[in-house]
Amino acid sequence: MQKTVALSPALPPKPKTRSFSFKGFLPFLIPVLVVAIWQLSSSLGWLSTNILPSPWAVLQDGVKLTQSGELPKNMSISLYRATLGLVIGGGLGFVLGFVNGMSNTARLLFDSSIQMVRNVPHLALIPLIIIWLGINESAKISLVAIGTMFPVYINTFNGIRNVDPDLIEMGQSYNLSKRELFQKIIFPAALPQVLVGVRYALGVMWTTLIVAETISANSGIGYMSTNAEDFVDMETVILCIVIYAILGKISDLVAKSFETLFLDWQTLGRSSK
Amino acid sequence: MTTKPEITIDHIGKDYGQITALGDVSFNIEPGEFLALVGMSGGGKSTLLRMIAGLETPTRGQVLFNHETREDSAVVIRVMFQEDRLLPWMTVLDNLSFKSHDAQQQAEAKKLLHLVDLDEYAQQFPNQLSGGQKQRVALARALMSHPQVLLLDEPLGALDALTRRKMQDLILHICEQQQLTTILVTHDVNEAARMADRIVVMKHETNYAEFNGPTDRHDAGQVGLVAEDVLDAILHDKVES
Ligand SMILES: Nc1ncnc2c1ncn2[C@@H]1O[C@H](COP(=O)(O)OP(=O)(O)O)[C@@H](O)[C@H]1O
Ligand SMILES: [Mg+2]
């Protein structure tokens, strides 16, 4: 509300502000409602705690595990695996997409092979990777890397291939060097598509990690969940699911903020930077 | 340095596989001349322009600038297309300098934006401008690093009549002031008659006929007569010139 005061007084008061705050709340309506009904059902005894513990119990469990240090420890190890896997896989995917997008020779050499490998679900590689690498860190990190590589590859490749040839011709007519052509025209033109790939890769990253940690790990959120399952510790199982949901949402927000940061020219905010 | 190159188009032609885009074209452009190329669409005008600009290699023939090939000559050639071809991720100013940090380039870019009367738009993005403004930016960009030859491929085709007329005058003013050797491709015979010193009609994949521009381009009657002649040459096969 204070912001409205800061605006130029010449502007007429806009009735929009009211509907805006309502709109801002709208996305949260369903989650809040679900949690409220869930809590109510638990409190009234409609929902057996053996099947689903109450949100309050899950929250208490979360606080307990945070205080004991177990949750922060497992969360940071999961985050570490996810990030490192994404950086390696995404980096590889970008470089391959870049090389194949820019060079016809490279495309002919690599692309069809990559497309073939891409059709193997990467989770099917889990047994192989466990045999090769055991259940240590590199196994989980490489799985995430393999999973995230393809979406970044495909989107970088297509992004570069689909750059408007008119713009490239324009650059050539101004005698831009190959390097300048890439820096000033091809890369910025492909960037929106690359970021679509990154966003998709973030989703793959969490799914892969959950599965990998559930099957073979002695740390991480996925491990916490499997471990809790052995002890029929429902609160922790649900807690892990909620944490995954939150982590997924956070990574989506990070991806979106990349978009607003790098693609501001698309949304055309105010002229000043 | 060559300031005003004479351009010699010497039996130039271009095939795309089976398609002959351009058969055999020869004509000269005097230093500082404003030449218009008109003809039916698909007649090979853009192809010719792109070969002059060095964006396409001819199947036969050659283009010379003061009797030198483009590679040997120090001539700076700039093209302006029908689409503005601005980079949407760069501000107007950066579109001129290609984000160069060179102070001289920056200064030149600002000067040219002033020339096309867009000083206030330097920090805007292309999507925030109107079609006419975008073409003015494209024109200013084409004038960077002091070209001697300006090639215009229907740059005003997408503009409304009023904006179009204003752009014509701006282009004429700039070409005269900077003594540019200019080739304008247009499908509008009135535009050609109004702007050009000489008009070349492209037909049957060659340069088919030639007309002189009006002695006074502000005389609408004269412009109209020239335009009629040009139109006749495009539409009918008999021509007396
Ligand atoms: N890159 C290309 N590949 C194949 N055919 C082309 C290409 N460019 C132009 N052409 C063909 O050459 C002919 C002349 O085209 P163009 O020079 O664009 O004509 P204009 O500019 O006079 O309309 C057309 O038939 C067009 O289809
Ligand atoms: Mg054309």
Short mmCIF file of C-alpha atoms in Angstrom, two decimals, chain A residues 14-169:
data_model
loop_
_atom_site.label_atom_id
_atom_site.label_comp_id
_atom_site.label_asym_id
_atom_site.label_seq_id
_atom_site.Cartn_x
_atom_site.Cartn_y
_atom_site.Cartn_z
CA LYS A 14 -6.59 2.67 -9.77
CA PRO A 15 -9.27 0.24 -8.65
CA LYS A 16 -6.92 -2.45 -9.96
CA THR A 17 -4.86 -2.59 -6.75
CA ARG A 18 -7.67 -4.38 -4.96
CA SER A 19 -8.21 -7.07 -7.57
CA PHE A 20 -4.45 -7.43 -7.81
CA SER A 21 -3.99 -8.51 -4.19
CA PHE A 22 -6.88 -10.93 -4.63
CA LYS A 23 -5.25 -12.32 -7.76
CA GLY A 24 -1.98 -12.63 -5.86
CA PHE A 25 -3.70 -14.82 -3.29
CA LEU A 26 -5.55 -16.99 -5.79
CA PRO A 27 -2.72 -19.49 -6.51
CA PHE A 28 -2.43 -20.24 -2.77
CA LEU A 29 -6.13 -20.82 -2.29
CA ILE A 30 -6.19 -24.52 -3.17
CA PRO A 31 -3.08 -25.56 -1.20
CA VAL A 32 -4.33 -23.69 1.87
CA LEU A 33 -7.77 -25.24 1.52
CA VAL A 34 -6.36 -28.74 1.12
CA VAL A 35 -4.17 -28.40 4.21
CA ALA A 36 -7.08 -26.97 6.19
CA ILE A 37 -9.43 -29.80 5.26
CA TRP A 38 -6.70 -32.34 5.85
CA GLN A 39 -6.02 -30.94 9.33
CA LEU A 40 -9.72 -30.82 10.11
CA SER A 41 -10.27 -34.42 9.01
CA SER A 42 -7.37 -35.55 11.19
CA SER A 43 -8.54 -33.55 14.19
CA LEU A 44 -12.08 -34.90 13.89
CA GLY A 45 -10.74 -38.44 13.58
CA TRP A 46 -12.10 -39.03 10.05
CA LEU A 47 -8.59 -39.73 8.88
CA SER A 48 -6.63 -42.46 10.64
CA THR A 49 -3.11 -41.31 11.52
CA ASN A 50 -1.89 -44.71 10.30
CA ILE A 51 -2.92 -43.72 6.82
CA LEU A 52 -2.18 -40.02 6.88
CA PRO A 53 -0.82 -38.09 9.85
CA SER A 54 -2.10 -34.57 10.37
CA PRO A 55 -0.26 -31.58 8.89
CA TRP A 56 0.45 -30.42 12.40
CA ALA A 57 2.14 -33.74 13.25
CA VAL A 58 4.20 -33.51 10.06
CA LEU A 59 5.24 -30.00 10.96
CA GLN A 60 6.26 -31.09 14.46
CA ASP A 61 8.25 -33.92 12.94
CA GLY A 62 9.97 -31.41 10.68
CA VAL A 63 10.89 -29.21 13.63
CA LYS A 64 12.19 -32.21 15.56
CA LEU A 65 14.34 -33.42 12.66
CA THR A 66 15.65 -29.93 12.06
CA GLN A 67 16.68 -29.58 15.68
CA SER A 68 18.41 -32.95 15.63
CA GLY A 69 20.29 -31.83 12.53
CA GLU A 70 19.13 -34.83 10.53
CA LEU A 71 16.97 -32.87 8.12
CA PRO A 72 19.46 -30.10 7.30
CA LYS A 73 22.17 -32.70 6.78
CA ASN A 74 20.13 -34.81 4.37
CA MET A 75 18.68 -31.82 2.62
CA SER A 76 22.08 -30.31 1.92
CA ILE A 77 23.45 -33.59 0.60
CA SER A 78 20.47 -33.92 -1.74
CA LEU A 79 20.86 -30.33 -2.84
CA TYR A 80 24.55 -30.91 -3.46
CA ARG A 81 23.88 -33.97 -5.64
CA ALA A 82 21.13 -32.24 -7.55
CA THR A 83 23.12 -29.10 -8.25
CA LEU A 84 26.33 -30.83 -9.21
CA GLY A 85 24.47 -33.30 -11.44
CA LEU A 86 22.61 -30.47 -13.12
CA VAL A 87 25.73 -28.41 -13.66
CA ILE A 88 27.56 -31.36 -15.21
CA GLY A 89 24.62 -32.66 -17.27
CA GLY A 90 23.30 -29.24 -18.25
CA GLY A 91 26.80 -28.06 -19.13
CA LEU A 92 27.40 -31.11 -21.28
CA GLY A 93 23.99 -30.77 -22.91
CA PHE A 94 24.63 -27.12 -23.66
CA VAL A 95 28.05 -27.72 -25.17
CA LEU A 96 26.80 -30.61 -27.32
CA GLY A 97 23.74 -28.64 -28.38
CA PHE A 98 25.93 -25.67 -29.21
CA VAL A 99 28.46 -27.67 -31.24
CA ASN A 100 25.81 -29.63 -33.13
CA GLY A 101 23.71 -26.53 -33.67
CA MET A 102 26.59 -24.56 -35.12
CA SER A 103 28.38 -27.21 -37.18
CA ASN A 104 26.75 -29.40 -39.77
CA THR A 105 29.59 -31.90 -39.59
CA ALA A 106 29.18 -32.28 -35.84
CA ARG A 107 25.43 -32.58 -36.24
CA LEU A 108 25.75 -35.37 -38.79
CA LEU A 109 28.30 -37.11 -36.61
CA PHE A 110 26.57 -36.87 -33.22
CA ASP A 111 22.92 -35.99 -33.47
CA SER A 112 21.36 -39.27 -34.55
CA SER A 113 23.37 -41.18 -31.94
CA ILE A 114 22.30 -38.77 -29.24
CA GLN A 115 18.67 -39.06 -30.32
CA MET A 116 18.95 -42.83 -30.09
CA VAL A 117 20.43 -42.80 -26.59
CA ARG A 118 17.88 -40.22 -25.53
CA ASN A 119 15.09 -42.73 -26.08
CA VAL A 120 16.44 -44.95 -23.32
CA PRO A 121 14.78 -43.86 -20.07
CA HIS A 122 17.75 -42.83 -17.97
CA LEU A 123 16.29 -44.43 -14.86
CA ALA A 124 16.69 -47.78 -16.61
CA LEU A 125 20.41 -47.23 -16.21
CA ILE A 126 20.21 -47.42 -12.41
CA PRO A 127 21.21 -51.11 -12.11
CA LEU A 128 24.08 -50.59 -14.50
CA ILE A 129 25.33 -47.53 -12.69
CA ILE A 130 25.09 -49.25 -9.30
CA ILE A 131 27.18 -52.12 -10.65
CA TRP A 132 29.73 -49.75 -12.13
CA LEU A 133 29.91 -47.07 -9.50
CA GLY A 134 28.36 -48.69 -6.40
CA ILE A 135 26.13 -46.54 -4.24
CA ASN A 136 28.58 -43.73 -3.69
CA GLU A 137 28.12 -40.10 -4.65
CA SER A 138 29.27 -40.40 -8.25
CA ALA A 139 26.48 -42.88 -9.00
CA LYS A 140 23.72 -40.48 -8.04
CA ILE A 141 25.41 -37.45 -9.51
CA SER A 142 25.97 -39.16 -12.84
CA LEU A 143 22.35 -40.30 -12.98
CA VAL A 144 21.18 -36.72 -12.46
CA ALA A 145 23.70 -35.56 -15.04
CA ILE A 146 22.48 -38.06 -17.63
CA GLY A 147 18.85 -37.17 -16.96
CA THR A 148 19.36 -33.42 -17.21
CA MET A 149 21.69 -33.51 -20.18
CA PHE A 150 19.06 -34.37 -22.77
CA PRO A 151 16.47 -31.65 -22.21
CA VAL A 152 19.22 -29.03 -22.21
CA TYR A 153 20.80 -30.59 -25.29
CA ILE A 154 17.60 -30.79 -27.33
CA ASN A 155 16.52 -27.26 -26.49
CA THR A 156 19.93 -25.69 -27.04
CA PHE A 157 20.26 -27.52 -30.34
CA ASN A 158 16.81 -26.50 -31.56
CA GLY A 159 17.23 -22.98 -30.21
CA ILE A 160 20.38 -22.50 -32.25
CA ARG A 161 19.05 -24.19 -35.36
CA ASN A 162 15.94 -22.04 -35.34
CA VAL A 163 17.61 -18.66 -35.14
CA ASP A 164 16.07 -16.39 -37.77
CA PRO A 165 18.42 -16.67 -40.79
CA ASP A 166 17.53 -13.09 -41.73
CA LEU A 167 19.19 -11.86 -38.54
CA ILE A 168 22.30 -13.91 -39.24
CA GLU A 169 22.44 -12.50 -42.76
#
